[in-house]
């Protein structure tokens, strides 16, 4: 050996941009590139950056593999640095070329630590290295991999195991399930967190109980979206409810939740439920007038298939489908993260239901960007959705061991901060 290490500097060009923007695929590719070359992985750290790009490093017993990607140029800069004779970095190179679907590349190998230039000192590391090896378990290396839900300027990151338990792409969206350390099993759609085991109750209790308990006689319910099953679980707790129709556009979401989120999806076999896999927007358009006491729109953010759930036409159809005292509740984004969608939706609902008949509630959910999220309620009749009888909310909450909702939370959720009132022209 004429040098201590080999360093291959690689330019991968003409790569698949989707892959270069996918922290899951890149982390797994880099780890596998290391093991295929004969290296022992110590840990890996990978991050996705806004708006595009992934950076990461796999530390190996024999040095490291590092990467930074520019998906918008189909370009990845990769360093493959190995020490000793036991690892061949060119095996990593060949493997990564395939993973990134690179059509052209350049690679330059440098010898690092030329032994002609260095002089050995009296410092024997051999025993230390052999001793360290005994404590390394190649099957349980420390992975530091992060899932990030973001727009151009803000993000929320959750560290997860690095394994993707479910990953399917339908004609509408990509559905994945990951295991996060802080919030448990997590459902994501198109790189956005939809629900986590730890805080899904905040969302699902607040989308259901304020409307149902303030109304008092909700019998027929329509849920648009809500494929994970959390909303129907909460709605079906109410004995007044006779029938729930749920229309979810993407059956992958239902499948993923049934497989990996049993506590969320446990009501899919409930006898009062009619589950339809189809287009919720069309379903409401064609619904019989005055046929539902409550319509809940549990959609994802206003991109992809959920975009139509933020339009005035859709809410006009909802209004027609509601009984005279009916209530609409819709997922309304965040005044801090998606201020534009939040305000536009409010304007749209006020056009349809009338200024005084639209109420906004805020709740806390740490796994959505900014941690503050909202539902907006459109009331067709004279129900005061902002209030609830103490005994009714408390008895219900105690009987069902609710996690988030109670009478004070109900009333407090409708108390809006001044900046939100200003946004909605309510101050
Ligand atoms: N940015 C997250 C918005 C998510 C809305 N829907 C979540 C589905 C939970 N049933």
Tab-separated table of C-alpha atoms and ligand atoms in Angstrom:
chain	number	residue	atom	x	y	z
A	1	UNK	CA	0.000	0.000	0.000
A	2	UNK	CA	1.473	3.335	-1.058
A	3	UNK	CA	-1.137	5.514	0.665
A	4	UNK	CA	-3.363	5.484	3.738
A	5	UNK	CA	-6.606	5.983	1.917
A	6	UNK	CA	-8.430	6.192	-1.401
A	7	UNK	CA	-10.697	9.122	-2.151
A	8	UNK	CA	-12.954	9.027	-5.176
A	9	UNK	CA	-14.547	12.354	-6.049
A	10	UNK	CA	-17.585	11.674	-8.172
A	11	UNK	CA	-19.811	13.891	-10.288
A	12	UNK	CA	-23.027	11.999	-11.083
A	13	UNK	CA	-24.891	13.823	-13.844
A	14	UNK	CA	-28.079	13.181	-15.789
A	15	UNK	CA	-29.619	11.536	-12.710
A	16	UNK	CA	-33.304	11.020	-11.954
A	17	UNK	CA	-34.331	14.253	-10.131
A	18	UNK	CA	-37.093	12.510	-8.140
A	19	UNK	CA	-34.528	10.122	-6.692
A	20	UNK	CA	-32.063	12.903	-5.922
A	21	UNK	CA	-34.764	14.642	-3.901
A	22	UNK	CA	-35.741	11.544	-1.935
A	23	UNK	CA	-33.970	11.302	1.396
A	24	UNK	CA	-35.349	7.772	1.941
A	25	UNK	CA	-33.877	6.351	-1.258
A	26	UNK	CA	-30.582	8.196	-0.930
A	27	UNK	CA	-29.904	7.142	2.652
A	28	UNK	CA	-30.659	3.528	1.894
A	29	UNK	CA	-28.608	3.670	-1.329
A	30	UNK	CA	-25.564	5.143	0.412
A	31	UNK	CA	-25.706	2.641	3.281
A	32	UNK	CA	-25.996	-0.244	0.846
A	33	UNK	CA	-23.180	1.179	-1.294
A	34	UNK	CA	-20.987	1.052	1.812
A	35	UNK	CA	-21.873	-2.502	2.829
A	36	UNK	CA	-21.615	-3.828	-0.737
A	37	UNK	CA	-18.057	-2.483	-0.875
A	38	UNK	CA	-17.224	-4.414	2.284
A	39	UNK	CA	-17.372	-1.504	4.749
A	40	UNK	CA	-18.719	-1.614	8.302
A	41	UNK	CA	-21.316	1.109	8.846
A	42	UNK	CA	-21.090	3.076	12.092
A	43	UNK	CA	-23.888	5.601	11.520
A	44	UNK	CA	-25.666	7.680	8.935
A	45	UNK	CA	-27.041	11.218	8.973
A	46	UNK	CA	-29.211	12.507	6.152
A	47	UNK	CA	-31.293	15.633	5.715
A	48	UNK	CA	-33.604	16.921	3.068
A	49	UNK	CA	-33.218	20.611	2.272
A	50	UNK	CA	-35.608	23.242	1.109
A	51	UNK	CA	-36.728	23.542	-1.583
A	52	UNK	CA	-34.667	20.711	-3.091
A	53	UNK	CA	-31.647	18.619	-2.251
A	54	UNK	CA	-30.370	16.025	0.145
A	55	UNK	CA	-27.129	16.013	2.118
A	56	UNK	CA	-25.775	13.163	4.112
A	57	UNK	CA	-22.898	11.112	5.295
A	58	UNK	CA	-22.414	7.458	6.111
A	59	UNK	CA	-19.609	7.028	8.606
A	60	UNK	CA	-17.892	3.698	8.130
A	61	UNK	CA	-15.231	2.022	10.173
A	62	UNK	CA	-12.966	2.618	7.169
A	63	UNK	CA	-13.791	6.399	6.854
A	64	UNK	CA	-16.932	7.825	5.127
A	65	UNK	CA	-19.227	8.220	2.142
A	66	UNK	CA	-20.742	11.686	1.663
A	67	UNK	CA	-23.213	13.243	-0.745
A	68	UNK	CA	-24.928	16.454	-1.684
A	69	UNK	CA	-27.564	16.520	-4.414
A	70	UNK	CA	-29.015	19.193	-6.699
A	71	UNK	CA	-32.144	17.477	-8.084
A	72	UNK	CA	-33.017	20.479	-10.250
A	73	UNK	CA	-29.752	19.855	-12.171
A	74	UNK	CA	-29.943	16.060	-11.996
A	75	UNK	CA	-26.567	16.296	-10.273
A	76	UNK	CA	-25.000	14.660	-7.208
A	77	UNK	CA	-21.558	15.358	-5.759
A	78	UNK	CA	-20.324	12.257	-3.970
A	79	UNK	CA	-17.177	11.556	-1.975
A	80	UNK	CA	-16.169	7.965	-1.403
A	81	UNK	CA	-13.333	7.853	1.070
A	82	UNK	CA	-11.965	4.538	2.313
A	83	UNK	CA	-8.899	3.497	4.272
A	84	UNK	CA	-7.088	0.187	4.149
A	85	UNK	CA	-7.367	-2.624	1.629
A	86	UNK	CA	-10.560	-4.300	2.759
A	87	UNK	CA	-13.003	-1.932	1.024
A	88	UNK	CA	-13.236	-1.206	-2.682
A	89	UNK	CA	-14.838	2.240	-3.202
A	90	UNK	CA	-15.402	1.521	-6.904
A	91	UNK	CA	-18.036	-1.041	-5.903
A	92	UNK	CA	-19.885	1.774	-4.105
A	93	UNK	CA	-19.477	3.942	-7.186
A	94	UNK	CA	-20.989	1.305	-9.519
A	95	UNK	CA	-23.898	0.720	-7.188
A	96	UNK	CA	-24.739	4.419	-6.731
A	97	UNK	CA	-24.579	5.054	-10.483
A	98	UNK	CA	-27.460	2.571	-10.842
A	99	UNK	CA	-29.430	3.875	-7.859
A	100	UNK	CA	-29.336	7.471	-9.115
A	101	UNK	CA	-29.953	6.398	-12.746
A	102	UNK	CA	-26.993	8.552	-13.742
A	103	UNK	CA	-26.516	8.788	-17.524
A	104	UNK	CA	-23.028	10.330	-17.334
A	105	UNK	CA	-20.428	10.931	-14.695
A	106	UNK	CA	-16.852	11.831	-14.007
A	107	UNK	CA	-14.751	10.320	-11.253
A	108	UNK	CA	-11.316	11.118	-10.008
A	109	UNK	CA	-9.407	8.896	-7.628
A	110	UNK	CA	-6.876	10.444	-5.332
A	111	UNK	CA	-4.541	8.616	-3.035
A	112	UNK	CA	-4.757	10.201	0.405
A	113	UNK	CA	-1.847	10.195	2.842
A	114	UNK	CA	0.951	9.191	0.494
A	115	UNK	CA	3.380	7.052	2.446
A	116	UNK	CA	6.287	8.586	0.533
A	117	UNK	CA	5.527	11.869	2.245
A	118	UNK	CA	4.674	10.631	5.723
A	119	UNK	CA	6.805	9.260	8.446
A	120	UNK	CA	5.484	6.600	10.827
A	121	UNK	CA	5.631	7.688	14.460
A	122	UNK	CA	5.823	5.521	17.566
A	123	UNK	CA	2.077	5.295	18.108
A	124	UNK	CA	0.507	1.872	17.804
A	125	UNK	CA	-3.210	1.982	17.037
A	126	UNK	CA	-3.641	-1.670	16.181
A	127	UNK	CA	-4.874	-2.794	19.576
A	128	UNK	CA	-7.259	0.136	19.855
A	129	UNK	CA	-8.774	-0.609	16.429
A	130	UNK	CA	-9.197	-4.300	17.231
A	131	UNK	CA	-10.790	-3.426	20.565
A	132	UNK	CA	-13.195	-0.933	18.937
A	133	UNK	CA	-14.324	-3.518	16.392
A	134	UNK	CA	-15.699	-5.697	19.186
A	135	UNK	CA	-18.209	-2.980	20.112
A	136	UNK	CA	-19.550	-2.409	16.629
A	137	UNK	CA	-22.655	-4.318	15.625
A	138	UNK	CA	-23.081	-3.917	11.868
A	139	UNK	CA	-26.822	-4.646	12.171
A	140	UNK	CA	-27.616	-1.880	14.637
A	141	UNK	CA	-25.663	1.134	13.455
A	142	UNK	CA	-26.987	4.502	14.470
A	143	UNK	CA	-29.096	6.031	11.713
A	144	UNK	CA	-29.886	9.697	11.869
A	145	UNK	CA	-32.516	10.085	9.186
A	146	UNK	CA	-35.104	12.848	9.118
A	147	UNK	CA	-38.480	13.232	7.433
A	148	UNK	CA	-39.230	16.873	6.607
A	149	UNK	CA	-42.625	18.474	5.886
A	150	UNK	CA	-41.974	21.908	4.441
A	151	UNK	CA	-42.733	24.781	2.136
A	152	UNK	CA	-40.083	27.105	0.656
A	153	UNK	CA	-39.424	28.866	3.952
A	154	UNK	CA	-40.464	26.683	6.873
A	155	UNK	CA	-40.218	23.063	7.822
A	156	UNK	CA	-40.936	20.483	10.451
A	157	UNK	CA	-38.599	17.505	10.806
A	158	UNK	CA	-39.122	14.185	12.558
A	159	UNK	CA	-36.353	11.673	13.047
A	160	UNK	CA	-37.333	8.163	12.009
A	161	UNK	CA	-35.730	4.749	11.901
A	162	UNK	CA	-34.741	4.996	8.236
A	163	UNK	CA	-37.102	2.169	7.258
A	164	UNK	CA	-40.192	2.864	5.174
A	165	UNK	CA	-42.895	0.405	6.213
A	166	UNK	CA	-45.360	1.224	3.422
A	167	UNK	CA	-44.680	3.051	0.183
A	168	UNK	CA	-47.209	3.127	-2.649
A	169	UNK	CA	-47.917	5.721	-5.266
A	170	UNK	CA	-51.410	5.895	-6.731
A	171	UNK	CA	-52.587	8.062	-9.608
A	172	UNK	CA	-53.261	10.717	-6.944
A	173	UNK	CA	-50.382	10.713	-4.473
A	174	UNK	CA	-47.603	8.883	-2.668
A	175	UNK	CA	-48.528	7.279	0.632
A	176	UNK	CA	-45.851	6.210	3.095
A	177	UNK	CA	-45.658	4.942	6.631
A	178	UNK	CA	-42.562	5.540	8.729
A	179	UNK	CA	-41.669	4.944	12.351
A	180	UNK	CA	-40.648	8.172	14.058
A	181	UNK	CA	-38.832	8.172	17.378
A	182	UNK	CA	-40.762	10.975	19.035
A	183	UNK	CA	-44.289	10.529	17.607
A	184	UNK	CA	-44.588	6.842	16.731
A	185	UNK	CA	-45.916	5.397	13.498
A	186	UNK	CA	-46.610	8.177	11.033
A	187	UNK	CA	-48.670	8.401	7.853
A	188	UNK	CA	-47.310	10.756	5.205
A	189	UNK	CA	-48.794	11.793	1.881
A	190	UNK	CA	-46.622	13.478	-0.740
A	191	UNK	CA	-43.985	14.398	1.852
A	192	UNK	CA	-46.489	15.881	4.286
A	193	UNK	CA	-47.299	14.495	7.719
A	194	UNK	CA	-50.945	13.379	7.832
A	195	UNK	CA	-51.115	11.724	11.213
A	196	UNK	CA	-48.893	10.346	13.908
A	197	UNK	CA	-49.844	7.920	16.669
A	198	UNK	CA	-48.945	10.402	19.359
A	199	UNK	CA	-50.953	13.477	18.385
A	200	UNK	CA	-53.592	12.306	15.889
A	201	UNK	CA	-56.209	12.521	18.668
A	202	UNK	CA	-55.851	16.325	18.789
A	203	UNK	CA	-56.900	16.542	15.162
A	204	UNK	CA	-59.562	13.830	15.075
A	205	UNK	CA	-61.276	14.848	18.319
A	206	UNK	CA	-61.415	18.518	17.329
A	207	UNK	CA	-62.705	17.873	13.809
A	208	UNK	CA	-65.631	15.865	15.249
A	209	UNK	CA	-66.771	16.653	18.776
A	210	UNK	CA	-67.282	20.461	18.801
A	211	UNK	CA	-69.796	20.255	15.951
A	212	UNK	CA	-71.562	17.089	17.118
A	213	UNK	CA	-71.878	18.047	20.791
A	214	UNK	CA	-72.970	21.642	20.176
A	215	UNK	CA	-75.637	20.487	17.709
A	216	UNK	CA	-76.948	17.674	19.915
A	217	UNK	CA	-78.930	15.694	17.305
A	218	UNK	CA	-76.498	14.750	14.557
A	219	UNK	CA	-77.769	11.602	12.847
A	220	UNK	CA	-76.461	11.473	9.281
A	221	UNK	CA	-72.814	12.240	8.685
A	222	UNK	CA	-70.767	12.495	5.505
A	223	UNK	CA	-66.954	12.381	5.762
A	224	UNK	CA	-64.980	13.414	2.695
A	225	UNK	CA	-61.383	12.122	2.821
A	226	UNK	CA	-60.196	10.925	6.218
A	227	UNK	CA	-58.724	7.725	4.750
A	228	UNK	CA	-56.725	6.904	7.880
A	229	UNK	CA	-60.029	6.339	9.728
A	230	UNK	CA	-59.393	8.655	12.694
A	231	UNK	CA	-62.349	10.928	11.972
A	232	UNK	CA	-64.897	8.118	11.620
A	233	UNK	CA	-63.535	6.589	14.837
A	234	UNK	CA	-64.438	9.793	16.707
A	235	UNK	CA	-67.779	10.380	14.938
A	236	UNK	CA	-68.917	6.826	15.625
A	237	UNK	CA	-68.453	7.314	19.373
A	238	UNK	CA	-71.681	9.357	19.378
A	239	UNK	CA	-74.823	7.310	19.985
A	240	UNK	CA	-77.009	9.919	18.202
A	241	UNK	CA	-75.202	9.128	14.936
A	242	UNK	CA	-77.179	6.639	12.853
A	243	UNK	CA	-75.179	6.480	9.671
A	244	UNK	CA	-71.760	7.626	8.476
A	245	UNK	CA	-70.883	7.715	4.788
A	246	UNK	CA	-67.191	8.144	4.090
A	247	UNK	CA	-65.819	8.913	0.626
A	248	UNK	CA	-62.041	8.550	0.267
A	249	UNK	CA	-60.397	8.959	-3.121
A	250	UNK	CA	-57.295	6.835	-2.521
A	251	UNK	CA	-57.625	3.313	-1.201
A	252	UNK	CA	-53.883	3.147	-0.468
A	253	UNK	CA	-54.421	5.491	2.472
A	254	UNK	CA	-57.048	3.148	3.915
A	255	UNK	CA	-54.826	0.126	3.317
A	256	UNK	CA	-51.741	1.742	4.884
A	257	UNK	CA	-53.668	2.809	7.957
A	258	UNK	CA	-55.317	-0.599	8.388
A	259	UNK	CA	-51.904	-2.262	8.161
A	260	UNK	CA	-49.843	0.051	10.363
A	261	UNK	CA	-52.138	2.315	12.381
A	262	UNK	CA	-54.656	-0.075	13.986
A	263	UNK	CA	-55.573	2.331	16.773
A	264	UNK	CA	-56.564	4.967	14.198
A	265	UNK	CA	-58.257	2.674	11.677
A	266	UNK	CA	-60.162	0.467	14.080
A	267	UNK	CA	-63.677	1.608	13.013
A	268	UNK	CA	-63.592	0.561	9.374
A	269	UNK	CA	-65.776	-2.465	10.190
A	270	UNK	CA	-68.367	-0.499	12.154
A	271	UNK	CA	-71.928	-1.481	11.121
A	272	UNK	CA	-73.048	2.185	10.822
A	273	UNK	CA	-70.309	2.952	8.285
A	274	UNK	CA	-70.730	2.992	4.522
A	275	UNK	CA	-67.285	3.293	2.948
A	276	UNK	CA	-66.961	4.464	-0.643
A	277	UNK	CA	-63.666	4.696	-2.511
A	278	UNK	CA	-64.283	7.505	-4.962
A	279	UNK	CA	-64.290	11.207	-5.705
A	280	UNK	CA	-65.751	13.124	-2.753
A	281	UNK	CA	-66.252	16.309	-4.765
A	282	UNK	CA	-68.424	14.535	-7.321
A	283	UNK	CA	-70.223	12.655	-4.540
A	284	UNK	CA	-71.324	15.883	-2.835
A	285	UNK	CA	-72.301	17.472	-6.145
A	286	UNK	CA	-74.650	14.559	-6.769
A	287	UNK	CA	-75.900	14.212	-3.174
A	288	UNK	CA	-79.627	14.628	-2.436
A	289	UNK	CA	-80.368	18.124	-1.040
A	290	UNK	CA	-80.681	18.309	2.756
A	291	UNK	CA	-79.445	14.775	3.313
A	292	UNK	CA	-76.672	15.219	5.936
A	293	UNK	CA	-76.689	16.841	9.375
A	294	UNK	CA	-72.913	17.060	9.359
A	295	UNK	CA	-70.344	17.102	6.564
A	296	UNK	CA	-66.703	16.771	7.589
A	297	UNK	CA	-64.015	17.516	5.034
A	298	UNK	CA	-60.883	15.767	6.245
A	299	UNK	CA	-58.650	16.382	3.264
A	300	UNK	CA	-54.954	16.982	2.931
A	301	UNK	CA	-53.375	20.278	1.949
A	302	UNK	CA	-54.618	22.195	-1.109
A	303	UNK	CA	-52.320	20.536	-3.625
A	304	UNK	CA	-53.018	17.445	-5.722
A	305	UNK	CA	-56.381	15.706	-5.287
A	306	UNK	CA	-57.351	17.902	-2.304
A	307	UNK	CA	-57.163	21.156	-4.287
A	308	UNK	CA	-60.843	21.020	-5.256
A	309	UNK	CA	-61.761	20.756	-1.572
A	310	UNK	CA	-60.798	24.412	-1.217
A	311	UNK	CA	-63.155	25.787	-3.890
A	312	UNK	CA	-66.381	27.760	-3.538
A	313	UNK	CA	-68.231	25.426	-5.899
A	314	UNK	CA	-67.489	22.489	-3.614
A	315	UNK	CA	-68.778	24.339	-0.550
A	316	UNK	CA	-71.950	25.348	-2.404
A	317	UNK	CA	-72.585	21.643	-3.012
A	318	UNK	CA	-71.933	20.942	0.682
A	319	UNK	CA	-74.366	23.702	1.678
A	320	UNK	CA	-77.096	22.164	-0.490
A	321	UNK	CA	-76.460	18.699	0.910
A	322	UNK	CA	-76.824	19.885	4.525
A	323	UNK	CA	-80.109	19.664	6.445
A	324	UNK	CA	-81.565	23.062	7.538
A	325	UNK	CA	-79.661	22.973	10.854
A	326	UNK	CA	-76.648	21.193	9.367
A	327	UNK	CA	-72.986	21.945	9.996
A	328	UNK	CA	-69.942	21.745	7.767
A	329	UNK	CA	-66.481	21.259	9.310
A	330	UNK	CA	-63.454	21.517	7.115
A	331	UNK	CA	-59.705	21.094	7.537
A	332	UNK	CA	-58.581	24.702	7.139
A	333	UNK	CA	-54.767	24.733	7.228
A	334	UNK	CA	-52.667	26.953	9.489
A	335	UNK	CA	-52.830	30.740	9.893
A	336	UNK	CA	-49.047	30.648	10.408
A	337	UNK	CA	-47.941	28.109	7.843
A	338	UNK	CA	-50.560	28.373	5.071
A	339	UNK	CA	-51.966	31.817	5.752
A	340	UNK	CA	-53.190	32.300	2.202
A	341	UNK	CA	-55.206	29.089	2.031
A	342	UNK	CA	-56.525	29.759	5.551
A	343	UNK	CA	-57.817	33.238	4.618
A	344	UNK	CA	-59.112	32.296	1.172
A	345	UNK	CA	-61.056	29.353	2.542
A	346	UNK	CA	-62.642	31.593	5.176
A	347	UNK	CA	-63.735	34.097	2.512
A	348	UNK	CA	-65.146	31.312	0.418
A	349	UNK	CA	-67.158	29.826	3.316
A	350	UNK	CA	-68.484	33.268	4.266
A	351	UNK	CA	-69.737	33.750	0.685
A	352	UNK	CA	-71.621	30.466	0.921
A	353	UNK	CA	-72.848	30.396	4.560
A	354	UNK	CA	-72.879	34.135	5.412
A	355	UNK	CA	-70.373	36.158	7.466
A	356	UNK	CA	-71.883	35.399	10.868
A	357	UNK	CA	-72.255	31.714	10.189
A	358	UNK	CA	-68.608	30.834	9.760
A	359	UNK	CA	-66.548	30.061	12.848
A	360	UNK	CA	-62.873	29.171	13.116
A	361	UNK	CA	-61.305	26.994	15.765
A	362	UNK	CA	-57.607	26.580	16.461
A	363	UNK	CA	-55.880	23.638	18.082
A	364	UNK	CA	-52.380	22.500	18.849
A	365	UNK	CA	-50.739	19.743	16.835
A	366	UNK	CA	-46.952	19.577	17.108
A	367	UNK	CA	-46.383	17.441	14.005
A	368	UNK	CA	-47.924	19.873	11.518
A	369	UNK	CA	-45.642	22.739	10.494
A	370	UNK	CA	-45.975	25.655	12.951
A	371	UNK	CA	-47.857	23.480	15.474
A	372	UNK	CA	-51.033	25.543	15.139
A	373	UNK	CA	-53.798	24.223	12.905
A	374	UNK	CA	-57.439	25.096	12.248
A	375	UNK	CA	-60.882	23.878	11.311
A	376	UNK	CA	-63.523	26.189	9.923
A	377	UNK	CA	-67.203	25.526	10.518
A	378	UNK	CA	-70.078	26.695	8.350
A	379	UNK	CA	-73.449	26.650	10.107
A	380	UNK	CA	-76.636	26.498	8.058
A	381	UNK	CA	-79.170	27.092	10.845
A	382	UNK	CA	-79.017	28.719	14.275
A	383	UNK	CA	-76.719	26.414	16.224
A	384	UNK	CA	-74.033	28.144	18.313
A	385	UNK	CA	-71.084	25.862	17.565
A	386	UNK	CA	-68.744	27.864	19.786
A	387	UNK	CA	-70.465	26.674	22.961
A	388	UNK	CA	-71.337	23.399	24.629
A	389	UNK	CA	-73.100	22.318	27.808
A	390	UNK	CA	-70.486	21.517	30.429
A	391	UNK	CA	-72.081	18.273	31.608
A	392	UNK	CA	-72.610	17.034	28.070
A	393	UNK	CA	-68.965	17.568	27.009
A	394	UNK	CA	-67.513	16.334	30.301
A	395	UNK	CA	-69.624	13.171	30.454
A	396	UNK	CA	-68.805	12.370	26.852
A	397	UNK	CA	-65.085	13.073	27.335
A	398	UNK	CA	-64.861	10.956	30.475
A	399	UNK	CA	-66.875	8.059	29.082
A	400	UNK	CA	-64.631	7.845	26.049
A	401	UNK	CA	-61.345	8.698	27.784
A	402	UNK	CA	-60.704	11.450	25.275
A	403	UNK	CA	-57.209	12.765	24.988
A	404	UNK	CA	-57.658	16.386	23.941
A	405	UNK	CA	-61.282	17.536	23.878
A	406	UNK	CA	-63.216	18.855	26.900
A	407	UNK	CA	-65.742	21.642	27.505
A	408	UNK	CA	-63.161	24.368	28.149
A	409	UNK	CA	-61.016	23.300	25.210
A	410	UNK	CA	-64.166	23.466	23.042
A	411	UNK	CA	-64.936	27.065	24.019
A	412	UNK	CA	-61.293	28.144	24.155
A	413	UNK	CA	-60.573	26.819	20.672
A	414	UNK	CA	-62.919	29.422	19.180
A	415	UNK	CA	-61.184	32.284	21.038
A	416	UNK	CA	-58.946	33.612	18.292
A	417	UNK	CA	-55.760	35.627	18.808
A	418	UNK	CA	-55.905	39.184	17.465
A	419	UNK	CA	-53.597	38.518	14.543
A	420	UNK	CA	-55.922	35.739	13.365
A	421	UNK	CA	-59.016	37.924	13.793
A	422	UNK	CA	-57.323	40.607	11.703
A	423	UNK	CA	-56.507	38.094	8.993
A	424	UNK	CA	-60.179	37.109	8.863
A	425	UNK	CA	-61.513	40.698	9.128
A	426	UNK	CA	-63.137	39.816	12.438
A	427	UNK	CA	-61.514	42.517	14.595
B	1	LIG	N1	-50.684	19.458	6.636
B	1	LIG	C1	-51.519	18.472	7.144
B	1	LIG	C2	-52.947	18.570	6.818
B	1	LIG	C3	-53.566	17.269	7.088
B	1	LIG	C4	-54.984	17.178	6.962
B	1	LIG	N2	-55.555	15.866	7.044
B	1	LIG	C5	-54.995	14.939	7.909
B	1	LIG	C6	-55.711	13.643	7.881
B	1	LIG	C7	-55.996	13.136	9.215
B	1	LIG	N3	-57.135	12.307	9.213
